[in-house]
mmCIF file with all atom_site columns, C-alpha atoms in Angstrom:
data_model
loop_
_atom_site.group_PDB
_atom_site.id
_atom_site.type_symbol
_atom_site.label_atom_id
_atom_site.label_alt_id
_atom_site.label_comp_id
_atom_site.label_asym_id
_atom_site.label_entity_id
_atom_site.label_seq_id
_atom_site.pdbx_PDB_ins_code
_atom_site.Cartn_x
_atom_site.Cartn_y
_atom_site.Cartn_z
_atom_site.occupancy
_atom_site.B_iso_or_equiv
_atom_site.pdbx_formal_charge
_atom_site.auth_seq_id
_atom_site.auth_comp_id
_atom_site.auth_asym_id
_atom_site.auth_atom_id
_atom_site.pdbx_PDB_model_num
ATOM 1   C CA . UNK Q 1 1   ? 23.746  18.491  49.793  1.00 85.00 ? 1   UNK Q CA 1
ATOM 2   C CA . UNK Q 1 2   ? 20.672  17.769  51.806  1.00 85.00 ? 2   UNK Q CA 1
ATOM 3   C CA . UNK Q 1 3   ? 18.934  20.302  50.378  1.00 87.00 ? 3   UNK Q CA 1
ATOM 4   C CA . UNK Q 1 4   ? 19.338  18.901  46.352  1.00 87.00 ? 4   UNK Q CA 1
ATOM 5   C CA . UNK Q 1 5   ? 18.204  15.438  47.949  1.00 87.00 ? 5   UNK Q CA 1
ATOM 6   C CA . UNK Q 1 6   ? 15.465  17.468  49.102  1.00 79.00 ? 6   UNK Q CA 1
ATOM 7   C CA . UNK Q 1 7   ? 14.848  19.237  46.080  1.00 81.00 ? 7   UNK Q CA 1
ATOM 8   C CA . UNK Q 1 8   ? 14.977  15.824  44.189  1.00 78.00 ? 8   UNK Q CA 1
ATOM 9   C CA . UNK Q 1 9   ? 12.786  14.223  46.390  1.00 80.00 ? 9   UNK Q CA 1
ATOM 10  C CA . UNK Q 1 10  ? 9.965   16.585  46.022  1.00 77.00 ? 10  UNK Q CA 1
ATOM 11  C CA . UNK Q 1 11  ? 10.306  17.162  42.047  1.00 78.00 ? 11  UNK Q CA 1
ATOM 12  C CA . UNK Q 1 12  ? 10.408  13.436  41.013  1.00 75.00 ? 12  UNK Q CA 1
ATOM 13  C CA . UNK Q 1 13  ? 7.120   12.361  41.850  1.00 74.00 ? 13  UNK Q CA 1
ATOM 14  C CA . UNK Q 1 14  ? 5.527   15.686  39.727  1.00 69.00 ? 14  UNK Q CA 1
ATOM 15  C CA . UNK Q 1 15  ? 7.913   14.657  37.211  1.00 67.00 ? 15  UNK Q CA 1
ATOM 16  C CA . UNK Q 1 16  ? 6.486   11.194  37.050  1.00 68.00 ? 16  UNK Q CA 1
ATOM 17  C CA . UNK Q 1 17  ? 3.296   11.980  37.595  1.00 65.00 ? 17  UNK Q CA 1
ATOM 18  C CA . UNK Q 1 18  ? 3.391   14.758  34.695  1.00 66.00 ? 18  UNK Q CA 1
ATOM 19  C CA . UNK Q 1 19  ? 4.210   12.316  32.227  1.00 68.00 ? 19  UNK Q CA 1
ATOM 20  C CA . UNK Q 1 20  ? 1.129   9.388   32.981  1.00 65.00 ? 20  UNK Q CA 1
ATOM 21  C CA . UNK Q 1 21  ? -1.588  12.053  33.281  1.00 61.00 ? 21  UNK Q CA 1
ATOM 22  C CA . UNK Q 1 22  ? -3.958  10.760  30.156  1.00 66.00 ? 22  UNK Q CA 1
ATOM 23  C CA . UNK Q 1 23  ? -4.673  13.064  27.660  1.00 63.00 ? 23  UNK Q CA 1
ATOM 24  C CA . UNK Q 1 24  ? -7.663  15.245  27.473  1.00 62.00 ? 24  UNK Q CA 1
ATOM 25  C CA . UNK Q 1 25  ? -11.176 13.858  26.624  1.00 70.00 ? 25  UNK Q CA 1
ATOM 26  C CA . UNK Q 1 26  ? -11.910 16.203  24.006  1.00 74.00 ? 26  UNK Q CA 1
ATOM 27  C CA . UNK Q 1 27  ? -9.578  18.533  21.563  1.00 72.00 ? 27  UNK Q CA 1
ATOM 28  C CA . UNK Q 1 28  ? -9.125  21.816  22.527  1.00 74.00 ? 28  UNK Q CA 1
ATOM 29  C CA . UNK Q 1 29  ? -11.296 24.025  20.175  1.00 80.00 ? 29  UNK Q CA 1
ATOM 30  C CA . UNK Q 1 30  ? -11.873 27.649  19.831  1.00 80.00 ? 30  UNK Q CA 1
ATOM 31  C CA . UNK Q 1 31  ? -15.037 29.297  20.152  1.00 79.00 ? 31  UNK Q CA 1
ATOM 32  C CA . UNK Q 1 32  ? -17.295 26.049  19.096  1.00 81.00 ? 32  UNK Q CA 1
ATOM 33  C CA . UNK Q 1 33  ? -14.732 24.970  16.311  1.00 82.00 ? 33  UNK Q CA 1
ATOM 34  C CA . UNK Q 1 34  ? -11.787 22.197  16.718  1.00 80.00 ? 34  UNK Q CA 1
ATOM 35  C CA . UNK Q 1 35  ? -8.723  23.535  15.455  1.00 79.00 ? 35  UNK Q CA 1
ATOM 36  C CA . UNK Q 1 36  ? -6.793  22.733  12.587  1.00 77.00 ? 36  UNK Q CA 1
ATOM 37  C CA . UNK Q 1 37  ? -3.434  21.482  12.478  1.00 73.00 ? 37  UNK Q CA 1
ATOM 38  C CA . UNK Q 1 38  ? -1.501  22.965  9.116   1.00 74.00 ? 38  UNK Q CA 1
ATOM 39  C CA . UNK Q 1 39  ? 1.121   21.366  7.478   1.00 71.00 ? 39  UNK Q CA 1
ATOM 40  C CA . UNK Q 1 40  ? 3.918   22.829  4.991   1.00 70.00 ? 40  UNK Q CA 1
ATOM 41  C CA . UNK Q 1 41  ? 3.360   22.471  1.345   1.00 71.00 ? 41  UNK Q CA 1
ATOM 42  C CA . UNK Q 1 42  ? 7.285   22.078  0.858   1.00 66.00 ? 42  UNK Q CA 1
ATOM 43  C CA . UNK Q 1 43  ? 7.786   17.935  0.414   1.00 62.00 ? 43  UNK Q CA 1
ATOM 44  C CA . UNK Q 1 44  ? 9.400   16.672  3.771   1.00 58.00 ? 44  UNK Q CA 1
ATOM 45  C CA . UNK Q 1 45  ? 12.820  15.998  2.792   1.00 56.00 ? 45  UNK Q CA 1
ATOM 46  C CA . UNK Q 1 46  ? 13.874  12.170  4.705   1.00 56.00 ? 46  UNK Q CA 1
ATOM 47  C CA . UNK Q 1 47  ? 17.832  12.523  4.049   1.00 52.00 ? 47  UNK Q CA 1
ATOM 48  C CA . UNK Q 1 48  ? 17.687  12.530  0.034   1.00 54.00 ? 48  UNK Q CA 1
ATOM 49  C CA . UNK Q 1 49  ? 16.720  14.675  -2.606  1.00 55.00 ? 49  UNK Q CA 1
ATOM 50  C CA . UNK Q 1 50  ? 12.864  14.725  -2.853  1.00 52.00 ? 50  UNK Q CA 1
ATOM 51  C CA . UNK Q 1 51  ? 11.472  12.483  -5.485  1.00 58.00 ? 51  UNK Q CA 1
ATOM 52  C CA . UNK Q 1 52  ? 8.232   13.434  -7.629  1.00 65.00 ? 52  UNK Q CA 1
ATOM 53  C CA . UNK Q 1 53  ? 4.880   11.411  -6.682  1.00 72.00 ? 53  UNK Q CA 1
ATOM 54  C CA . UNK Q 1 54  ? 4.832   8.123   -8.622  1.00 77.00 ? 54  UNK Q CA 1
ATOM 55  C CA . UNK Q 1 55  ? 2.625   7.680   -11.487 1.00 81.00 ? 55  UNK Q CA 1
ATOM 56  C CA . UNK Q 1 56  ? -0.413  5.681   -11.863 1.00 85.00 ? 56  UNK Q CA 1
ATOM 57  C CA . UNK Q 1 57  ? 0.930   2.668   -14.089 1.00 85.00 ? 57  UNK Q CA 1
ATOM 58  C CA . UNK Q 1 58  ? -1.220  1.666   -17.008 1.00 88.00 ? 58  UNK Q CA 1
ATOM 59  C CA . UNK Q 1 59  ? -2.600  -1.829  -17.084 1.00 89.00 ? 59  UNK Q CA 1
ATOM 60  C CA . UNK Q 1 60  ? 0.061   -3.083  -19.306 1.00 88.00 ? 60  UNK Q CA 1
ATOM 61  C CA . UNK Q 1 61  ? 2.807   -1.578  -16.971 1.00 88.00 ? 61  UNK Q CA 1
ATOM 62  C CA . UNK Q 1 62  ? 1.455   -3.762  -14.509 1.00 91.00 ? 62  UNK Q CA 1
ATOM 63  C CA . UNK Q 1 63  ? 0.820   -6.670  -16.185 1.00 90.00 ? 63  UNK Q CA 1
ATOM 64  C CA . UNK Q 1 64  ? 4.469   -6.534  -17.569 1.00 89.00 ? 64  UNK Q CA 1
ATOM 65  C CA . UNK Q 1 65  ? 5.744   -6.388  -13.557 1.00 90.00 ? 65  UNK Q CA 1
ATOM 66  C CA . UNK Q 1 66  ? 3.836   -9.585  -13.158 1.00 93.00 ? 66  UNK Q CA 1
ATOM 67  C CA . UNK Q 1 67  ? 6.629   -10.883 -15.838 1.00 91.00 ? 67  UNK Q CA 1
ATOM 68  C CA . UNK Q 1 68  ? 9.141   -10.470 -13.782 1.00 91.00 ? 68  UNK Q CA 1
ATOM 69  C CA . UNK Q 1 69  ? 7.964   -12.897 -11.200 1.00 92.00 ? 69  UNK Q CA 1
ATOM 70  C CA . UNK Q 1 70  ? 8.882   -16.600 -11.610 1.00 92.00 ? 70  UNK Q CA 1
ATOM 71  C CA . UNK Q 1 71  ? 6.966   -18.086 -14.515 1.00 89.00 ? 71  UNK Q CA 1
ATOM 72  C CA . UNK Q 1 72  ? 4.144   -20.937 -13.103 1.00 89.00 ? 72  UNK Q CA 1
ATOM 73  C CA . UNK Q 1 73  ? 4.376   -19.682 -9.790  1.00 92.00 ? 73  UNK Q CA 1
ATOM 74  C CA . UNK Q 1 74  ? 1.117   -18.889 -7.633  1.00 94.00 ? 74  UNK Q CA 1
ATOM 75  C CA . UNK Q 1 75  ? 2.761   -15.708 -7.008  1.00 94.00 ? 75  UNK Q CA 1
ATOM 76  C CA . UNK Q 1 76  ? 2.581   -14.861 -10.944 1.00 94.00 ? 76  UNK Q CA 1
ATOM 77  C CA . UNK Q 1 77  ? -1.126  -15.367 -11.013 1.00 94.00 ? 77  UNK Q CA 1
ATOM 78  C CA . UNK Q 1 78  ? -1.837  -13.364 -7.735  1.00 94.00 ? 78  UNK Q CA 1
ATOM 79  C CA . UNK Q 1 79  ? -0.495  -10.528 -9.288  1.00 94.00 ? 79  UNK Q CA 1
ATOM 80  C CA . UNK Q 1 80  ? -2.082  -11.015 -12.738 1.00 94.00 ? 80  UNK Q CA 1
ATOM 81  C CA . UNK Q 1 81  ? -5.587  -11.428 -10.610 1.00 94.00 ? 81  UNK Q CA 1
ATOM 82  C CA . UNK Q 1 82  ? -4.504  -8.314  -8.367  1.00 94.00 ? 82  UNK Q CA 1
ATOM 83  C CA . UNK Q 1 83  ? -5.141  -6.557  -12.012 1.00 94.00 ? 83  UNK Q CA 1
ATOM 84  C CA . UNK Q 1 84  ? -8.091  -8.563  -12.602 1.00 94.00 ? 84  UNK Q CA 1
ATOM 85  C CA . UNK Q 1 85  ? -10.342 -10.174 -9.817  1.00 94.00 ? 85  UNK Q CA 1
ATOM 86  C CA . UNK Q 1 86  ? -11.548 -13.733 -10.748 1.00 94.00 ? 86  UNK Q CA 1
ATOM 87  C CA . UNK Q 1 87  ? -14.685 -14.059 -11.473 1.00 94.00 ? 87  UNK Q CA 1
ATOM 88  C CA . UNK Q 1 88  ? -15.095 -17.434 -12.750 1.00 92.00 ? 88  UNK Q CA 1
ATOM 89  C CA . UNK Q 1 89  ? -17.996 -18.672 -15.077 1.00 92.00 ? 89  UNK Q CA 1
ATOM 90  C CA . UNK Q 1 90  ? -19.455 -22.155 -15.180 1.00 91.00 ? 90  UNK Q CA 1
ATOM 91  C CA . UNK Q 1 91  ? -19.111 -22.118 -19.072 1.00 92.00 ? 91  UNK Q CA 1
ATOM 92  C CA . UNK Q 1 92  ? -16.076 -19.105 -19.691 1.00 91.00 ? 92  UNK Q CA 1
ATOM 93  C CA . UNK Q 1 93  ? -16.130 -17.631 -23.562 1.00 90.00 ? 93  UNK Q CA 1
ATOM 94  C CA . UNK Q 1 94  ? -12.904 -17.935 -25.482 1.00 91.00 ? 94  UNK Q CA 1
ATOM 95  C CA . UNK Q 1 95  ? -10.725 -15.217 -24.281 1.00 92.00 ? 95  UNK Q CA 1
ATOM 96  C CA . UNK Q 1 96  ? -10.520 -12.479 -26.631 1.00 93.00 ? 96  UNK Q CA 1
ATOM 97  C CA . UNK Q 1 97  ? -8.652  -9.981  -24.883 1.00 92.00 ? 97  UNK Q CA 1
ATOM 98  C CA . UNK Q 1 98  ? -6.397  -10.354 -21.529 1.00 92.00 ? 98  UNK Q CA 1
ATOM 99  C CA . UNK Q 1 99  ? -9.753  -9.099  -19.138 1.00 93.00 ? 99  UNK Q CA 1
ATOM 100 C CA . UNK Q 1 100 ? -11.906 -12.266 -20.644 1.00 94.00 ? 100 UNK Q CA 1
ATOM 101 C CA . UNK Q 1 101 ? -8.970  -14.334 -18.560 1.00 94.00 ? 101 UNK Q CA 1
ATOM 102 C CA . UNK Q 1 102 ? -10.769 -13.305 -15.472 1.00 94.00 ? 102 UNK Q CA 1
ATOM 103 C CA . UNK Q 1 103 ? -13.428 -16.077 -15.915 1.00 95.00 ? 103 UNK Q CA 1
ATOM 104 C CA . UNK Q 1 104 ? -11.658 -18.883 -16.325 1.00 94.00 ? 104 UNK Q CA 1
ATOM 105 C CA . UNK Q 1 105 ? -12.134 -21.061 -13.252 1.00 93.00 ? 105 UNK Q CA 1
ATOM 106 C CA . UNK Q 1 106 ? -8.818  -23.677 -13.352 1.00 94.00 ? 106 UNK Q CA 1
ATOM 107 C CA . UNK Q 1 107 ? -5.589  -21.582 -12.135 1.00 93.00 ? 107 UNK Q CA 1
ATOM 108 C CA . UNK Q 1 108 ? -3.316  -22.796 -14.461 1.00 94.00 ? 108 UNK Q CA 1
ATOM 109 C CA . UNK Q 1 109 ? -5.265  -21.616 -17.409 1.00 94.00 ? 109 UNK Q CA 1
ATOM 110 C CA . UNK Q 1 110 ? -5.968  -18.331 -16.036 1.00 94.00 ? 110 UNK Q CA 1
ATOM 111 C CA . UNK Q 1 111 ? -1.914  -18.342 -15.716 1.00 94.00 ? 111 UNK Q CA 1
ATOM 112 C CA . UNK Q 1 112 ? -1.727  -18.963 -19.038 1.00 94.00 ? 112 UNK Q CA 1
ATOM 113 C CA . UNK Q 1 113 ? -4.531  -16.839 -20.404 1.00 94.00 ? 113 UNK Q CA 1
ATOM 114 C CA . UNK Q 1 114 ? -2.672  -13.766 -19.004 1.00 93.00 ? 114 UNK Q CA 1
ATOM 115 C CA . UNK Q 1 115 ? 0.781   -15.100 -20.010 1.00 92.00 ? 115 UNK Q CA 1
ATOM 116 C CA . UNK Q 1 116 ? -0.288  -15.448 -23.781 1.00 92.00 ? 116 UNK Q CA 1
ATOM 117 C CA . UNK Q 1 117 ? -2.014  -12.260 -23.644 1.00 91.00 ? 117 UNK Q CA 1
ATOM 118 C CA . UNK Q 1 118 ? 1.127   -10.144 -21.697 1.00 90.00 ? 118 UNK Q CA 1
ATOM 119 C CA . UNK Q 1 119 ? 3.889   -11.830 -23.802 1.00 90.00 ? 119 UNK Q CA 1
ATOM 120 C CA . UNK Q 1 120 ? 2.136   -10.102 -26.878 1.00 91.00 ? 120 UNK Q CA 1
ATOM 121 C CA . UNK Q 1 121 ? 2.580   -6.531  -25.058 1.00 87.00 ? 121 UNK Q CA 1
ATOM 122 C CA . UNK Q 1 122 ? 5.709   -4.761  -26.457 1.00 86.00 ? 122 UNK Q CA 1
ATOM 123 C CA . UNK Q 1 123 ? 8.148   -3.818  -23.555 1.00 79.00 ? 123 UNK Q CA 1
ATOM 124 C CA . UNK Q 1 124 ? 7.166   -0.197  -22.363 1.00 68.00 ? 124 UNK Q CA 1
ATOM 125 C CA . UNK Q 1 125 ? 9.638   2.483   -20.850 1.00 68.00 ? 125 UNK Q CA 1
ATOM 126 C CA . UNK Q 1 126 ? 9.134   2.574   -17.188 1.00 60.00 ? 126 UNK Q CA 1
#
């Protein structure tokens, strides 16, 4: 018995101290050259049947996700100006397609710039 306590007593503290040491300054390399960690081209599986990368989404895609949100909400327009970044012009020309919205300064006309413009967009498969 005294001898595990012994045992014990002397292991611990290289146990402990094993686990705090910091790691090293530099990564180990070969010859002059760091190596190079390789991963598996086979998709990591997390529990479910491994789904295909998404697809970019077209502007319209996105514009019609921005529908789904709340109508005259500030959330609505963050997502419309997400698409398009405001860039507001002292004196904005009439819109003529849903990017002219953009310049309009007043939020609630930009709202309803891109609301007029993504109501006329027929309902894509998604």
């Amino acid at each position: 018995m005294r001898q595990i306590i012994l045992a014990l007593a002397l292991l611990w503290p290289a146990a402990v101290f094993a686990q705090t040491t910091p790691p090293p300054a530099s990564p180990p390399t070969v010859g002059d050259k760091p190596l190079v960690q390789v991963d598996s081209k086979k998709p990591k599986a997390a529990g479910k049947k491994s789904e295909a990368p998404a697809k970019p989404q077209s502007i319209a895609q996105k514009l019609q996700a921005c529908q789904d949100i709340d109508d005259a909400t500030k959330d609505r327009l963050n997502c419309y100006d997400a698409i398009f970044k405001p860039t507001p012009k002292p004196k904005p020309p009439a819109a003529k397609g849903v990017n002219d919205c953009r310049f309009l300064k007043e939020e609630d006309e930009r709202l309803t710039c891109y609301n007029g413009f993504a109501d006329k967009i027929p309902k894509l498969p998604k």
